[in-house]
Short mmCIF file of C-alpha atoms in Angstrom, two decimals:
data_model
loop_
_atom_site.label_atom_id
_atom_site.label_comp_id
_atom_site.label_asym_id
_atom_site.label_seq_id
_atom_site.Cartn_x
_atom_site.Cartn_y
_atom_site.Cartn_z
CA MET A 1 4.75 -5.21 39.81
CA GLY A 2 1.71 -7.08 41.04
CA LYS A 3 -0.51 -4.06 40.54
CA VAL A 4 0.14 -3.96 36.78
CA THR A 5 -2.56 -5.77 34.83
CA LEU A 6 -2.29 -7.64 31.57
CA GLY A 7 -4.62 -5.09 29.98
CA GLU A 8 -2.40 -2.17 31.01
CA LEU A 9 0.72 -3.83 29.59
CA THR A 10 -0.91 -4.76 26.29
CA GLU A 11 -2.28 -1.22 25.90
CA HIS A 12 1.18 0.26 26.56
CA PHE A 13 3.05 -2.08 24.20
CA LYS A 14 0.25 -2.24 21.58
CA LEU A 15 0.04 -6.04 21.80
CA ASP A 16 -2.85 -8.47 21.72
CA PRO A 17 -3.50 -9.81 25.27
CA ALA A 18 -3.54 -13.41 24.07
CA GLU A 19 -0.20 -12.94 22.30
CA LEU A 20 1.52 -11.38 25.34
CA ARG A 21 0.11 -14.08 27.62
CA TRP A 22 1.37 -16.78 25.24
CA PHE A 23 4.83 -15.17 24.90
CA HIS A 24 5.35 -14.71 28.67
CA ASN A 25 4.09 -18.20 29.53
CA LYS A 26 6.49 -19.69 26.99
CA TYR A 27 9.55 -18.45 28.92
CA CYS A 28 8.50 -17.93 32.55
CA PRO A 29 8.65 -20.42 35.46
CA VAL A 30 5.46 -22.42 36.02
CA GLU A 31 4.61 -20.48 39.17
CA ASP A 32 4.68 -17.16 37.21
CA LEU A 33 2.20 -18.13 34.51
CA ILE A 34 -0.34 -15.50 33.46
CA ASP A 35 -3.64 -17.30 33.87
CA PRO A 36 -5.77 -15.40 33.16
CA ASP A 37 -4.04 -12.24 34.51
CA ILE A 38 -0.70 -11.34 36.09
CA GLN A 39 -0.38 -12.81 39.59
CA PRO A 40 0.55 -10.40 42.45
CA HIS A 41 3.87 -12.12 43.25
CA VAL A 42 5.27 -11.99 39.69
CA GLU A 43 8.30 -9.67 39.40
CA ILE A 44 9.41 -10.32 35.81
CA ILE A 45 7.20 -10.19 32.71
CA TYR A 46 8.59 -11.45 29.40
CA ILE A 47 7.67 -9.00 26.63
CA PRO A 48 8.63 -9.34 22.93
CA VAL A 49 10.72 -6.68 21.21
CA PRO A 50 8.20 -4.21 19.74
CA GLY A 51 7.50 -4.80 16.07
CA THR A 52 9.05 -8.28 15.89
CA GLU A 53 7.26 -11.52 15.00
CA THR A 54 6.73 -13.63 18.15
CA GLY A 55 5.62 -16.83 16.46
CA TYR A 56 2.22 -16.67 18.17
CA TYR A 57 0.20 -16.69 14.96
CA ARG A 58 2.14 -19.64 13.58
CA ASN A 59 1.52 -21.68 16.72
CA LYS A 60 -2.04 -20.70 17.55
CA LYS A 61 -4.83 -20.94 15.05
CA GLN A 62 -6.22 -17.43 14.63
CA ASN A 63 -9.93 -17.31 13.85
CA LYS A 64 -10.18 -13.61 13.00
CA PRO A 65 -7.91 -10.56 12.64
CA TYR A 66 -7.04 -8.51 15.70
CA TYR A 67 -7.96 -4.83 15.98
CA ARG A 68 -5.97 -1.93 17.44
CA THR A 69 -9.17 -0.36 18.75
CA LEU A 70 -12.82 -1.12 18.05
CA ASN A 71 -13.13 -2.00 14.33
CA VAL A 72 -9.68 -0.55 13.51
CA LEU A 73 -7.14 -3.07 12.19
CA ASP A 74 -3.79 -2.95 13.98
CA ASN A 75 -1.05 -2.07 11.49
CA SER A 76 1.67 -1.15 14.02
CA LYS A 77 4.06 -4.04 13.38
CA LYS A 78 7.22 -3.90 11.29
CA PHE A 79 7.52 -5.98 8.12
CA GLU A 80 9.45 -6.37 4.89
CA ARG A 81 7.85 -7.62 1.69
CA ILE A 82 8.83 -8.02 -1.94
CA TYR A 83 5.91 -7.68 -4.34
CA GLY A 84 5.52 -8.51 -7.99
CA ILE A 85 3.22 -6.04 -9.76
CA VAL A 86 1.50 -6.76 -13.07
CA GLN A 87 -0.72 -4.14 -14.70
CA THR A 88 -2.47 -4.88 -18.00
CA VAL A 89 -4.32 -2.23 -20.03
CA GLN A 90 -6.72 -2.79 -22.92
CA ASN A 91 -8.39 -0.01 -24.92
CA ASN A 92 -11.59 -0.69 -26.88
CA GLY A 93 -10.94 -4.42 -26.91
CA GLY A 94 -7.61 -3.98 -28.72
CA GLU A 95 -4.17 -5.33 -28.02
CA LYS A 96 -3.25 -5.67 -24.36
CA GLN A 97 -0.27 -3.73 -23.00
CA GLN A 98 1.38 -5.16 -19.90
CA MET A 99 3.74 -3.58 -17.38
CA HIS A 100 5.54 -5.74 -14.82
CA TYR A 101 7.99 -4.83 -12.05
CA SER A 102 8.98 -5.69 -8.48
CA MET A 103 8.75 -3.48 -5.40
CA ASN A 104 10.50 -3.96 -2.07
CA VAL A 105 8.49 -2.44 0.81
CA LYS A 106 10.05 -2.21 4.27
CA LYS A 107 8.24 -0.88 7.34
CA SER A 108 10.77 0.10 9.98
CA GLU A 109 8.49 2.11 12.27
CA ARG A 110 4.75 2.38 12.87
CA SER A 111 4.28 5.03 10.16
CA LYS A 112 7.50 4.85 8.11
CA LEU A 113 7.98 2.96 4.86
CA MET A 114 10.90 2.55 2.49
CA LEU A 115 10.15 1.48 -1.09
CA MET A 116 12.61 0.31 -3.73
CA ARG A 117 11.45 -0.43 -7.27
CA ARG A 118 13.31 -2.96 -9.36
CA SER A 119 13.58 -3.30 -13.15
CA MET A 120 10.45 -2.65 -15.16
CA TYR A 121 9.31 -4.79 -18.10
CA LEU A 122 6.90 -3.79 -20.87
CA ASN A 123 5.16 -6.74 -22.55
CA GLN A 124 7.71 -9.12 -20.96
CA LYS A 125 10.69 -7.09 -22.28
CA ARG A 126 12.96 -4.44 -20.86
CA PRO A 127 12.18 -1.02 -22.38
CA ASP A 128 13.87 -0.88 -25.78
CA LEU A 129 12.51 2.21 -27.52
CA THR A 130 14.34 5.46 -26.78
CA MET A 131 11.43 7.14 -24.97
CA GLU A 132 10.69 3.97 -23.01
CA ARG A 133 14.30 3.83 -21.82
CA ILE A 134 14.27 7.51 -20.88
CA ALA A 135 11.00 7.11 -18.95
CA ASP A 136 12.47 4.11 -17.10
CA GLU A 137 15.62 6.05 -16.23
CA VAL A 138 13.61 9.03 -15.02
CA GLY A 139 11.39 6.80 -12.88
CA SER A 140 14.44 5.41 -11.06
CA ILE A 141 15.21 8.77 -9.41
CA PHE A 142 12.29 8.30 -7.01
CA TYR A 143 13.87 5.22 -5.38
CA PRO A 144 14.64 4.45 -2.69
CA MET A 145 11.52 6.35 -1.56
CA HIS A 146 10.85 7.10 2.10
CA LEU A 147 7.25 7.76 3.10
CA GLU A 148 5.36 8.66 6.23
CA LEU A 149 1.78 7.41 6.56
CA TYR A 150 -1.29 8.35 8.51
CA GLU A 151 -2.57 5.67 10.90
CA SER A 152 -5.31 4.96 8.34
CA GLY A 153 -2.65 3.77 5.88
CA ARG A 154 -2.91 6.79 3.57
CA LEU A 155 0.16 8.64 2.32
CA LYS A 156 1.00 11.62 4.56
CA HIS A 157 4.46 12.83 3.66
CA LEU A 158 7.33 12.18 1.23
CA ASP A 159 10.28 12.15 3.63
CA ASN A 160 13.22 12.21 1.20
CA PHE A 161 11.90 14.85 -1.20
CA TYR A 162 15.16 16.86 -1.28
CA GLU A 163 17.18 13.72 -1.90
CA ILE A 164 14.96 12.94 -4.90
CA GLN A 165 15.40 16.51 -6.17
CA ASN A 166 19.20 16.08 -6.03
CA ARG A 167 18.98 12.75 -7.87
CA TRP A 168 16.96 14.45 -10.59
CA GLU A 169 19.54 17.21 -11.06
CA THR A 170 22.23 14.55 -11.55
CA LYS A 171 20.05 12.49 -13.90
CA LYS A 172 19.00 15.58 -15.88
CA LYS A 173 22.62 16.41 -16.70
CA LYS A 174 23.12 12.87 -17.99
CA LEU A 175 19.95 12.95 -20.10
CA THR A 176 20.72 16.31 -21.70
CA SER A 177 24.20 15.09 -22.65
CA TYR A 178 22.94 11.87 -24.27
CA TYR A 179 19.55 12.81 -25.76
CA LYS A 180 18.42 15.78 -27.84
CA GLY A 181 15.06 16.81 -29.22
CA GLU A 182 11.78 18.49 -28.43
CA ILE A 183 10.21 15.43 -26.78
CA VAL A 184 13.08 15.02 -24.31
CA GLU A 185 13.07 18.74 -23.56
CA LYS A 186 9.35 18.59 -22.82
CA LEU A 187 9.80 15.59 -20.53
CA ILE A 188 12.53 17.40 -18.61
CA GLU A 189 10.39 20.53 -18.34
CA ASN A 190 7.44 18.52 -16.98
CA LEU A 191 9.56 16.78 -14.38
CA ASP A 192 11.19 20.06 -13.35
CA GLN A 193 7.70 21.38 -12.65
CA GLN A 194 6.59 18.24 -10.78
CA LEU A 195 9.68 18.29 -8.55
CA GLU A 196 9.42 22.00 -7.82
CA PHE A 197 7.41 21.43 -4.63
CA ARG A 198 6.87 18.48 -2.30
CA GLY A 199 3.08 18.63 -2.73
CA LYS A 200 3.31 18.40 -6.52
CA THR A 201 5.66 15.44 -6.23
CA GLN A 202 3.34 13.61 -3.84
CA ARG A 203 0.39 14.16 -6.19
CA GLY A 204 2.54 12.81 -9.01
CA ILE A 205 3.29 9.67 -6.99
CA LEU A 206 -0.45 9.09 -6.59
CA ASP A 207 -0.81 9.08 -10.38
CA SER A 208 0.48 5.51 -10.14
CA LEU A 209 -2.18 2.83 -9.68
CA PHE A 210 0.11 0.83 -7.39
CA PHE A 211 0.43 3.71 -4.94
CA VAL A 212 -3.30 4.49 -5.01
CA LEU A 213 -4.30 0.89 -4.28
CA TYR A 214 -1.51 0.07 -1.83
CA PHE A 215 -2.39 3.12 0.26
CA PHE A 216 -6.14 2.64 0.38
CA PRO A 217 -7.46 3.46 3.89
CA LEU A 218 -7.51 -0.15 5.10
CA TYR A 219 -6.85 0.92 8.69
CA GLU A 220 -9.69 3.41 9.14
CA LYS A 221 -12.47 2.65 11.62
CA PHE A 222 -14.91 0.25 9.98
CA GLU A 223 -18.62 0.09 10.80
CA GLU A 224 -20.11 -2.63 13.00
CA ASP A 225 -20.96 -4.61 9.86
CA HIS A 226 -17.22 -4.50 8.95
CA THR A 227 -17.70 -2.05 6.06
CA TYR A 228 -16.08 1.31 5.31
CA SER A 229 -17.18 3.68 2.54
CA PHE A 230 -15.29 6.62 1.06
CA LYS A 231 -14.75 8.58 -2.15
CA THR A 232 -11.48 8.67 -4.04
CA ALA A 233 -9.95 9.42 -7.44
CA ILE A 234 -8.24 6.77 -9.57
CA PRO A 235 -5.64 7.43 -12.32
CA VAL A 236 -7.27 5.68 -15.28
CA PHE A 237 -6.24 7.83 -18.26
CA PRO A 238 -2.57 8.97 -18.37
CA LYS A 239 -2.00 12.71 -18.01
CA GLN A 240 -5.74 13.33 -17.59
CA GLN A 241 -7.93 14.18 -14.64
CA GLN A 242 -8.41 11.21 -12.34
CA ILE A 243 -11.78 9.46 -12.28
CA GLY A 244 -13.90 9.72 -9.12
CA TYR A 245 -15.27 6.60 -7.44
CA ASP A 246 -17.57 5.75 -4.57
CA ILE A 247 -15.81 2.90 -2.74
CA LYS A 248 -17.09 0.34 -0.25
CA MET A 249 -14.67 -1.98 1.54
CA THR A 250 -15.75 -5.06 3.49
CA ILE A 251 -13.62 -7.07 5.92
CA TYR A 252 -14.18 -10.84 5.90
CA GLU A 253 -12.81 -11.93 9.26
CA GLU A 254 -12.23 -15.62 8.61
CA VAL A 255 -8.48 -16.34 8.71
CA THR A 256 -7.26 -19.02 6.30
CA GLU A 257 -4.90 -21.89 7.14
CA GLU A 258 -2.15 -19.74 5.57
CA GLY A 259 -2.85 -16.95 8.09
CA LYS A 260 -4.57 -14.48 5.76
CA PHE A 261 -7.93 -12.72 5.63
CA LYS A 262 -9.81 -10.89 2.91
CA ILE A 263 -11.01 -7.35 2.28
CA SER A 264 -13.23 -6.82 -0.76
CA VAL A 265 -13.25 -3.43 -2.48
CA LYS A 266 -16.05 -2.45 -4.86
CA GLY A 267 -16.53 0.94 -6.47
CA LYS A 268 -18.69 2.82 -8.93
CA HIS A 269 -17.84 5.95 -10.87
CA ILE A 270 -19.39 9.15 -9.53
CA ASP A 271 -19.95 12.32 -11.56
CA ALA A 272 -22.27 15.05 -10.31
CA GLU A 273 -22.51 16.47 -13.84
CA ASN A 274 -23.35 13.17 -15.56
CA GLU A 275 -27.08 13.95 -15.76
CA GLU A 276 -26.36 17.09 -17.77
CA LYS A 277 -24.17 15.31 -20.31
CA THR A 278 -25.18 13.67 -23.55
CA GLU A 279 -25.05 9.88 -23.78
CA TYR A 280 -21.77 10.23 -25.68
CA GLU A 281 -20.23 12.46 -23.02
CA LYS A 282 -21.28 10.41 -20.00
CA ILE A 283 -18.73 8.41 -18.05
CA SER A 284 -19.57 5.05 -16.52
CA GLY A 285 -17.38 2.58 -14.76
CA ASN A 286 -16.79 0.11 -11.95
CA LEU A 287 -13.92 -1.35 -10.03
CA ASP A 288 -13.66 -4.62 -8.15
CA PHE A 289 -10.60 -5.62 -6.10
CA THR A 290 -9.73 -8.23 -3.50
CA TYR A 291 -7.07 -7.70 -0.84
CA LEU A 292 -5.49 -10.49 1.16
CA LEU A 293 -3.84 -9.29 4.38
CA ASN A 294 -1.42 -11.19 6.61
CA ALA A 295 -3.23 -11.75 9.91
CA ALA A 296 0.04 -11.60 11.90
CA ASP A 297 0.95 -7.99 11.03
CA LYS A 298 -1.98 -6.78 8.85
CA SER A 299 0.39 -6.07 5.97
CA ILE A 300 -0.85 -6.55 2.42
CA SER A 301 -0.14 -10.00 1.02
CA SER A 302 -1.80 -9.53 -2.36
CA ILE A 303 -4.19 -7.35 -4.36
CA TRP A 304 -5.97 -8.32 -7.55
CA GLY A 305 -8.87 -6.94 -9.55
CA THR A 306 -10.05 -4.82 -12.46
CA ILE A 307 -11.15 -1.31 -13.37
CA ASP A 308 -13.54 -0.82 -16.29
CA ILE A 309 -14.42 2.62 -17.60
CA ASN A 310 -16.35 4.00 -20.58
CA LYS A 311 -15.57 7.65 -21.36
CA ALA A 312 -16.92 9.40 -24.45
CA GLY A 313 -17.22 6.09 -26.27
CA ASN A 314 -13.73 4.91 -25.29
CA ARG A 315 -13.74 1.69 -23.29
CA LYS A 316 -10.76 0.98 -21.09
CA SER A 317 -10.06 -2.05 -18.93
CA ILE A 318 -7.21 -2.26 -16.42
CA SER A 319 -6.34 -5.44 -14.58
CA PHE A 320 -3.97 -5.14 -11.65
CA GLU A 321 -2.20 -7.74 -9.55
CA CYS A 322 0.19 -7.29 -6.65
CA TYR A 323 1.53 -10.44 -4.99
CA GLU A 324 4.23 -11.46 -2.53
CA THR A 325 7.32 -12.99 -4.11
CA GLU A 326 10.69 -14.32 -2.94
CA GLU A 327 12.67 -12.59 -5.70
#
C-alpha cells in the first residue's frame, strides 16, 4: 500500500487531492495522517463513497472551483435539485406572458439525469383554455425523462424514448375520446411525427429554452483566460427556425460564502446572409445570462438573464430565470 500515492488515488477515484486528504485524516489514527502524501507504513486509506457529499466544502473555505483536468470543470458528482423556472415573453412592448413551473433534476451517475416536470402555470394560473389544457396534458408524457449527457454537459441521448412513445399512445386514445376538431387532430398529427424517431424527439426537446440553457457546454475545456466560445441556435420564435448566436462564456473563479461561483454568458445573433437583406429583413439580437454553480459538485444553482431579438420589425424580449427551491 505504501507505494500508492495520493495523486494516483485521486486520479482513480476522480477526487480533489485536498478533499481526499481531509476525508482520510478525519477518520484515521494520528500516525496514519496524510501529510502531505501517503506514508509508506499506512495500510488503510479512508475514501468517500463515489458521488456522495463529504462535507469538505462546508468545512473548508474554497477559494476557487476545482477542475477535472486543466480548465475543465469537474461535473462527475451526483446531485438532486428542484428548480423553479419562470419564463416571461413580451412582443413589441405589449402585454407580458409568463410561464412558471418546477423541475426536479436528479443525477444518479456521471452522465445520467432524470427529470420530472411539475404543474405548469400560465400568468400565475393553471391552464384553463381547452388548447392550453391539451398542451399541458401532452407535455406530461415526456416525464419522467431519462437523459444521457456528454462530458461537456450537452444532451447526448434520450434514454427512455420507447417509454415516452408508449405514454403517447395511451394519452392519444384519451385525447381522441374527449376532444374533437381540426386543431386537436393537427396537434396529434404533429406529435405523431415528432415521436416517430428518437432524433426528432430530441430535437423537439431542444425547442424548449430551459433545455437549451440547462445543457449549455459548461464543462468543455475553457481557455487559459477562463473563456469558452461556441455557436448555437436558440428557440426564440415558436414553431420557427431557431436563431443562431455567437456565445462567449467566462468563468469567474471567486467562490462566495454560500459556496457558489459565477459563469457569465453573452451572445450576439449571427446571420451570414444579413448583409444581403434589406433593413426590414435583417435580424439583430443579443443575449445575456448569468449562471451560478455550486462549487461542491459544479451543478447549476441558478440561471437568469434575457434574450432580445428584432426580426423583420418584430421586437421580442424573453426573460428567463431558473433557481433552486425547496418545493
